[in-house]
């Protein structure tokens, strides 16, 4: 299975403050609302997983899902 979402990386604080959204449009809106200077442009993240347990394992495992390596897209 595959999960796709959009992330704007928080540039001035912990990655726990990254913006995550279902759509690029929603991520861009949240970035505008929270300060474009504080967050990167939206990046697409795709996670392949076998089942719900595998998804949780990838998310909570050491290093988690590496959003920083997500493919950057132009605005």
PDB file of C-alpha atoms in Angstrom:
ATOM      1  CA  UNK A   1       0.000   0.000   0.000  1.00  0.00           C
ATOM      2  CA  UNK A   2       1.027   3.600  -0.405  1.00  0.00           C
ATOM      3  CA  UNK A   3       0.442   6.773   1.628  1.00  0.00           C
ATOM      4  CA  UNK A   4       1.083  10.124  -0.035  1.00  0.00           C
ATOM      5  CA  UNK A   5       1.028  13.467   1.748  1.00  0.00           C
ATOM      6  CA  UNK A   6       2.626  16.913   1.516  1.00  0.00           C
ATOM      7  CA  UNK A   7       5.083  18.439   3.974  1.00  0.00           C
ATOM      8  CA  UNK A   8       6.553  21.900   4.514  1.00  0.00           C
ATOM      9  CA  UNK A   9       9.748  21.536   6.553  1.00  0.00           C
ATOM     10  CA  UNK A  10      10.008  23.812   9.615  1.00  0.00           C
ATOM     11  CA  UNK A  11      13.222  25.784   9.109  1.00  0.00           C
ATOM     12  CA  UNK A  12      13.602  27.284  12.581  1.00  0.00           C
ATOM     13  CA  UNK A  13      12.493  24.552  15.004  1.00  0.00           C
ATOM     14  CA  UNK A  14      11.998  20.822  15.497  1.00  0.00           C
ATOM     15  CA  UNK A  15      10.695  18.619  12.678  1.00  0.00           C
ATOM     16  CA  UNK A  16       7.707  17.902  14.905  1.00  0.00           C
ATOM     17  CA  UNK A  17       6.441  21.340  13.807  1.00  0.00           C
ATOM     18  CA  UNK A  18       6.529  20.472  10.088  1.00  0.00           C
ATOM     19  CA  UNK A  19       3.297  21.196   8.254  1.00  0.00           C
ATOM     20  CA  UNK A  20       1.693  17.999   6.960  1.00  0.00           C
ATOM     21  CA  UNK A  21      -1.383  17.959   4.733  1.00  0.00           C
ATOM     22  CA  UNK A  22      -3.323  15.677   2.383  1.00  0.00           C
ATOM     23  CA  UNK A  23      -3.057  18.060  -0.569  1.00  0.00           C
ATOM     24  CA  UNK A  24      -0.454  20.471  -1.900  1.00  0.00           C
ATOM     25  CA  UNK A  25      -3.031  23.249  -1.871  1.00  0.00           C
ATOM     26  CA  UNK A  26      -3.757  22.672   1.831  1.00  0.00           C
ATOM     27  CA  UNK A  27      -0.021  22.617   2.660  1.00  0.00           C
ATOM     28  CA  UNK A  28       0.533  25.899   0.789  1.00  0.00           C
ATOM     29  CA  UNK A  29      -2.376  27.532   2.633  1.00  0.00           C
ATOM     30  CA  UNK A  30      -1.040  26.443   6.027  1.00  0.00           C
ATOM     31  CA  UNK A  31       2.433  27.691   5.081  1.00  0.00           C
ATOM     32  CA  UNK A  32       1.037  31.097   4.129  1.00  0.00           C
ATOM     33  CA  UNK A  33      -0.951  31.244   7.371  1.00  0.00           C
ATOM     34  CA  UNK A  34       2.021  30.262   9.566  1.00  0.00           C
ATOM     35  CA  UNK A  35       4.754  32.260   7.823  1.00  0.00           C
ATOM     36  CA  UNK A  36       6.398  31.434   4.510  1.00  0.00           C
ATOM     37  CA  UNK A  37       9.791  32.413   5.920  1.00  0.00           C
ATOM     38  CA  UNK A  38       9.525  29.677   8.578  1.00  0.00           C
ATOM     39  CA  UNK A  39       8.677  26.735   6.273  1.00  0.00           C
ATOM     40  CA  UNK A  40      10.000  25.273   3.026  1.00  0.00           C
ATOM     41  CA  UNK A  41       7.820  25.019  -0.041  1.00  0.00           C
ATOM     42  CA  UNK A  42       5.571  21.915  -0.098  1.00  0.00           C
ATOM     43  CA  UNK A  43       7.261  18.595  -0.789  1.00  0.00           C
ATOM     44  CA  UNK A  44       5.576  15.358  -1.742  1.00  0.00           C
ATOM     45  CA  UNK A  45       6.195  12.377   0.563  1.00  0.00           C
ATOM     46  CA  UNK A  46       5.263   8.823  -0.393  1.00  0.00           C
ATOM     47  CA  UNK A  47       5.488   5.982   2.111  1.00  0.00           C
ATOM     48  CA  UNK A  48       5.158   2.375   0.972  1.00  0.00           C
ATOM     49  CA  UNK A  49       3.931  -0.008   3.665  1.00  0.00           C
ATOM     50  CA  UNK A  50       2.562  -3.540   3.956  1.00  0.00           C
ATOM     51  CA  UNK A  51      -0.094  -3.061   6.646  1.00  0.00           C
ATOM     52  CA  UNK A  52      -1.093  -0.675   9.440  1.00  0.00           C
ATOM     53  CA  UNK A  53       1.483  -2.140  11.829  1.00  0.00           C
ATOM     54  CA  UNK A  54       4.258  -1.650   9.262  1.00  0.00           C
ATOM     55  CA  UNK A  55       3.203   1.989   8.787  1.00  0.00           C
ATOM     56  CA  UNK A  56       3.312   2.622  12.543  1.00  0.00           C
ATOM     57  CA  UNK A  57       6.670   0.835  12.780  1.00  0.00           C
ATOM     58  CA  UNK A  58       8.134   3.062  10.045  1.00  0.00           C
ATOM     59  CA  UNK A  59       6.683   6.191  11.618  1.00  0.00           C
ATOM     60  CA  UNK A  60       7.767   5.521  15.197  1.00  0.00           C
ATOM     61  CA  UNK A  61      10.986   3.637  14.453  1.00  0.00           C
ATOM     62  CA  UNK A  62      14.421   5.177  14.871  1.00  0.00           C
ATOM     63  CA  UNK A  63      14.731   8.075  12.453  1.00  0.00           C
ATOM     64  CA  UNK A  64      11.047   7.918  11.541  1.00  0.00           C
ATOM     65  CA  UNK A  65       9.947   8.764   8.023  1.00  0.00           C
ATOM     66  CA  UNK A  66      12.658  10.947   6.512  1.00  0.00           C
ATOM     67  CA  UNK A  67      10.661  13.948   5.276  1.00  0.00           C
ATOM     68  CA  UNK A  68      13.795  16.035   4.789  1.00  0.00           C
ATOM     69  CA  UNK A  69      14.689  13.937   1.752  1.00  0.00           C
ATOM     70  CA  UNK A  70      11.289  14.446   0.157  1.00  0.00           C
ATOM     71  CA  UNK A  71      11.350  15.619  -3.433  1.00  0.00           C
ATOM     72  CA  UNK A  72      11.182  19.465  -3.433  1.00  0.00           C
ATOM     73  CA  UNK A  73       8.753  21.082  -5.858  1.00  0.00           C
ATOM     74  CA  UNK A  74       8.699  24.623  -7.131  1.00  0.00           C
ATOM     75  CA  UNK A  75       5.833  26.904  -6.068  1.00  0.00           C
TER      76      UNK A  75
END
